[in-house]
Amino acid sequence: MKPDVNKPVENPILSGLLKEYRETPEEQKRDVLEKICEELAMKAYLLSVININKESLENKGDGTATFTKDTNLSFEMFATSDGSPFLPVYTDWKNLHAGGKYNDREVNTLIVSFDDIVAITGGKSGVVINPCF
């Protein structure tokens, strides 16, 4: 199933599982983590922030755009305190704006699946869901 770009990205089941994980006693977290992994791999579509030159987008006028030929884009990445890179992804727009990092500027995003995330990171960086800064 492909995401409908005309509807906001929402992941109520994944969001609920992430909340449940935070509230679950340590000895029971594995079961919840398995459910999170299944939801991510099979059903979820997430938001990933991209950096792109505005001239490289052909605006369709309906909230979508097409990349022009030879477009260069980069994915917003962050690093842990020890310098390890990670890709931030968000379950919905509310969580993307929650940390305050993206409130004061226009944000370009791509809707990504688990397979897209694997391709983007190439197994060389981690992923964090709904980071707060």
PDB file of C-alpha atoms in Angstrom:
ATOM      1  CA  MET A   1       0.000   0.000   0.000  1.00  0.00           C
ATOM      2  CA  LYS A   2       1.394   3.391  -0.993  1.00  0.00           C
ATOM      3  CA  PRO A   3       0.822   6.522   1.057  1.00  0.00           C
ATOM      4  CA  ASP A   4      -1.708   9.100  -0.089  1.00  0.00           C
ATOM      5  CA  VAL A   5       0.311  12.311  -0.419  1.00  0.00           C
ATOM      6  CA  ASN A   6      -2.906  14.304  -0.155  1.00  0.00           C
ATOM      7  CA  LYS A   7      -3.458  13.152   3.428  1.00  0.00           C
ATOM      8  CA  PRO A   8      -1.278  14.000   6.428  1.00  0.00           C
ATOM      9  CA  VAL A   9       1.152  11.279   7.461  1.00  0.00           C
ATOM     10  CA  GLU A  10      -0.186   9.665  10.616  1.00  0.00           C
ATOM     11  CA  ASN A  11       0.846   6.479  12.370  1.00  0.00           C
ATOM     12  CA  PRO A  12      -1.528   6.009  15.297  1.00  0.00           C
ATOM     13  CA  ILE A  13      -0.649   2.348  15.830  1.00  0.00           C
ATOM     14  CA  LEU A  14       3.101   2.995  15.758  1.00  0.00           C
ATOM     15  CA  SER A  15       2.735   6.048  17.987  1.00  0.00           C
ATOM     16  CA  GLY A  16       0.729   3.999  20.461  1.00  0.00           C
ATOM     17  CA  LEU A  17       3.334   1.241  20.467  1.00  0.00           C
ATOM     18  CA  LEU A  18       6.141   3.750  21.061  1.00  0.00           C
ATOM     19  CA  LYS A  19       4.232   5.165  24.035  1.00  0.00           C
ATOM     20  CA  GLU A  20       3.583   1.655  25.327  1.00  0.00           C
ATOM     21  CA  TYR A  21       7.307   0.845  24.999  1.00  0.00           C
ATOM     22  CA  ARG A  22       8.276   3.847  27.118  1.00  0.00           C
ATOM     23  CA  GLU A  23       5.799   2.806  29.807  1.00  0.00           C
ATOM     24  CA  THR A  24       6.544  -0.932  29.788  1.00  0.00           C
ATOM     25  CA  PRO A  25       8.710  -2.526  32.493  1.00  0.00           C
ATOM     26  CA  GLU A  26      12.163  -3.488  31.216  1.00  0.00           C
ATOM     27  CA  GLU A  27      11.530  -7.237  31.381  1.00  0.00           C
ATOM     28  CA  GLN A  28       8.505  -6.915  29.039  1.00  0.00           C
ATOM     29  CA  LYS A  29       9.916  -4.467  26.477  1.00  0.00           C
ATOM     30  CA  ARG A  30      10.994  -7.164  24.013  1.00  0.00           C
ATOM     31  CA  ASP A  31       7.388  -8.071  23.138  1.00  0.00           C
ATOM     32  CA  VAL A  32       6.480  -4.449  22.465  1.00  0.00           C
ATOM     33  CA  LEU A  33       9.688  -3.919  20.474  1.00  0.00           C
ATOM     34  CA  GLU A  34       8.764  -6.826  18.206  1.00  0.00           C
ATOM     35  CA  LYS A  35       5.392  -5.198  17.523  1.00  0.00           C
ATOM     36  CA  ILE A  36       7.120  -1.875  16.781  1.00  0.00           C
ATOM     37  CA  CYS A  37       9.482  -3.562  14.326  1.00  0.00           C
ATOM     38  CA  GLU A  38       6.604  -5.316  12.579  1.00  0.00           C
ATOM     39  CA  GLU A  39       4.612  -2.083  12.275  1.00  0.00           C
ATOM     40  CA  LEU A  40       7.669  -0.234  10.919  1.00  0.00           C
ATOM     41  CA  ALA A  41       8.586  -2.907   8.406  1.00  0.00           C
ATOM     42  CA  MET A  42       5.110  -3.722   7.146  1.00  0.00           C
ATOM     43  CA  LYS A  43       2.816  -0.701   7.449  1.00  0.00           C
ATOM     44  CA  ALA A  44       4.377   2.599   8.522  1.00  0.00           C
ATOM     45  CA  TYR A  45       5.222   5.569   6.364  1.00  0.00           C
ATOM     46  CA  LEU A  46       7.293   8.250   8.076  1.00  0.00           C
ATOM     47  CA  LEU A  47       8.483  11.779   7.367  1.00  0.00           C
ATOM     48  CA  SER A  48      12.140  12.419   6.622  1.00  0.00           C
ATOM     49  CA  VAL A  49      13.462  15.990   6.388  1.00  0.00           C
ATOM     50  CA  ILE A  50      15.381  16.794   3.214  1.00  0.00           C
ATOM     51  CA  ASN A  51      17.496  19.719   2.126  1.00  0.00           C
ATOM     52  CA  ILE A  52      16.976  20.750  -1.475  1.00  0.00           C
ATOM     53  CA  ASN A  53      17.439  23.740  -3.736  1.00  0.00           C
ATOM     54  CA  LYS A  54      13.980  25.252  -4.347  1.00  0.00           C
ATOM     55  CA  GLU A  55      14.763  25.683  -8.048  1.00  0.00           C
ATOM     56  CA  SER A  56      15.003  21.886  -8.287  1.00  0.00           C
ATOM     57  CA  LEU A  57      11.315  21.439  -7.520  1.00  0.00           C
ATOM     58  CA  GLU A  58       8.435  21.700  -9.947  1.00  0.00           C
ATOM     59  CA  ASN A  59       5.489  22.665  -7.742  1.00  0.00           C
ATOM     60  CA  LYS A  60       2.248  20.922  -8.712  1.00  0.00           C
ATOM     61  CA  GLY A  61       0.084  23.421  -6.795  1.00  0.00           C
ATOM     62  CA  ASP A  62      -1.584  20.739  -4.685  1.00  0.00           C
ATOM     63  CA  GLY A  63       1.008  20.430  -1.933  1.00  0.00           C
ATOM     64  CA  THR A  64       3.169  18.085  -3.991  1.00  0.00           C
ATOM     65  CA  ALA A  65       6.194  18.691  -6.180  1.00  0.00           C
ATOM     66  CA  THR A  66       8.305  16.815  -8.676  1.00  0.00           C
ATOM     67  CA  PHE A  67      12.083  16.839  -8.720  1.00  0.00           C
ATOM     68  CA  THR A  68      13.571  18.228 -11.908  1.00  0.00           C
ATOM     69  CA  LYS A  69      16.281  16.334 -13.783  1.00  0.00           C
ATOM     70  CA  ASP A  70      19.658  16.125 -11.985  1.00  0.00           C
ATOM     71  CA  THR A  71      18.203  17.277  -8.667  1.00  0.00           C
ATOM     72  CA  ASN A  72      20.532  17.046  -5.697  1.00  0.00           C
ATOM     73  CA  LEU A  73      19.022  16.491  -2.302  1.00  0.00           C
ATOM     74  CA  SER A  74      20.383  15.515   1.064  1.00  0.00           C
ATOM     75  CA  PHE A  75      18.714  14.001   4.054  1.00  0.00           C
ATOM     76  CA  GLU A  76      18.886  15.807   7.368  1.00  0.00           C
ATOM     77  CA  MET A  77      21.189  13.782   9.606  1.00  0.00           C
ATOM     78  CA  PHE A  78      22.246  14.259  13.190  1.00  0.00           C
ATOM     79  CA  ALA A  79      25.078  12.915  15.291  1.00  0.00           C
ATOM     80  CA  THR A  80      25.199  11.514  18.790  1.00  0.00           C
ATOM     81  CA  SER A  81      27.629  12.950  21.314  1.00  0.00           C
ATOM     82  CA  ASP A  82      30.247  10.434  20.144  1.00  0.00           C
ATOM     83  CA  GLY A  83      29.794  11.471  16.493  1.00  0.00           C
ATOM     84  CA  SER A  84      27.727   8.495  15.315  1.00  0.00           C
ATOM     85  CA  PRO A  85      25.318   9.589  12.543  1.00  0.00           C
ATOM     86  CA  PHE A  86      21.604   8.932  12.623  1.00  0.00           C
ATOM     87  CA  LEU A  87      18.625   9.669  10.414  1.00  0.00           C
ATOM     88  CA  PRO A  88      15.683  11.289  12.194  1.00  0.00           C
ATOM     89  CA  VAL A  89      12.245  10.177  11.001  1.00  0.00           C
ATOM     90  CA  TYR A  90       8.873  11.276  12.300  1.00  0.00           C
ATOM     91  CA  THR A  91       5.561   9.472  12.719  1.00  0.00           C
ATOM     92  CA  ASP A  92       3.562  12.612  11.928  1.00  0.00           C
ATOM     93  CA  TRP A  93       3.757  16.398  11.542  1.00  0.00           C
ATOM     94  CA  LYS A  94       2.969  16.987  15.209  1.00  0.00           C
ATOM     95  CA  ASN A  95       6.084  15.082  16.271  1.00  0.00           C
ATOM     96  CA  LEU A  96       8.198  16.701  13.563  1.00  0.00           C
ATOM     97  CA  HIS A  97       7.381  20.112  15.049  1.00  0.00           C
ATOM     98  CA  ALA A  98       7.408  18.981  18.711  1.00  0.00           C
ATOM     99  CA  GLY A  99      11.102  19.513  19.335  1.00  0.00           C
ATOM    100  CA  GLY A 100      11.068  23.086  18.079  1.00  0.00           C
ATOM    101  CA  LYS A 101      13.854  22.519  15.541  1.00  0.00           C
ATOM    102  CA  TYR A 102      11.564  22.932  12.537  1.00  0.00           C
ATOM    103  CA  ASN A 103       9.061  25.503  13.833  1.00  0.00           C
ATOM    104  CA  ASP A 104      10.762  28.625  12.511  1.00  0.00           C
ATOM    105  CA  ARG A 105      11.553  27.502   8.981  1.00  0.00           C
ATOM    106  CA  GLU A 106       9.893  25.849   6.026  1.00  0.00           C
ATOM    107  CA  VAL A 107      10.540  22.131   6.015  1.00  0.00           C
ATOM    108  CA  ASN A 108      10.765  19.892   2.992  1.00  0.00           C
ATOM    109  CA  THR A 109      10.028  16.251   3.644  1.00  0.00           C
ATOM    110  CA  LEU A 110       9.765  12.956   1.869  1.00  0.00           C
ATOM    111  CA  ILE A 111       7.377  10.222   2.888  1.00  0.00           C
ATOM    112  CA  VAL A 112       9.530   7.147   3.459  1.00  0.00           C
ATOM    113  CA  SER A 113       8.921   3.480   4.135  1.00  0.00           C
ATOM    114  CA  PHE A 114      11.149   1.089   6.055  1.00  0.00           C
ATOM    115  CA  ASP A 115      12.748  -0.035   2.777  1.00  0.00           C
ATOM    116  CA  ASP A 116      13.467   3.598   1.890  1.00  0.00           C
ATOM    117  CA  ILE A 117      15.110   4.141   5.287  1.00  0.00           C
ATOM    118  CA  VAL A 118      17.350   1.118   4.770  1.00  0.00           C
ATOM    119  CA  ALA A 119      18.348   2.438   1.333  1.00  0.00           C
ATOM    120  CA  ILE A 120      18.999   5.964   2.659  1.00  0.00           C
ATOM    121  CA  THR A 121      21.160   4.841   5.562  1.00  0.00           C
ATOM    122  CA  GLY A 122      22.864   2.017   3.718  1.00  0.00           C
ATOM    123  CA  GLY A 123      23.333   0.317   7.068  1.00  0.00           C
ATOM    124  CA  LYS A 124      25.968   2.923   7.951  1.00  0.00           C
ATOM    125  CA  SER A 125      23.924   5.052  10.316  1.00  0.00           C
ATOM    126  CA  GLY A 126      21.253   4.615  12.913  1.00  0.00           C
ATOM    127  CA  VAL A 127      17.674   5.786  12.840  1.00  0.00           C
ATOM    128  CA  VAL A 128      15.726   7.556  15.539  1.00  0.00           C
ATOM    129  CA  ILE A 129      11.958   7.967  15.544  1.00  0.00           C
ATOM    130  CA  ASN A 130      10.541  11.281  16.762  1.00  0.00           C
ATOM    131  CA  PRO A 131      13.697  12.798  18.254  1.00  0.00           C
ATOM    132  CA  CYS A 132      13.195  15.880  20.424  1.00  0.00           C
ATOM    133  CA  PHE A 133      15.920  18.493  20.430  1.00  0.00           C
TER     134      PHE A 133
END
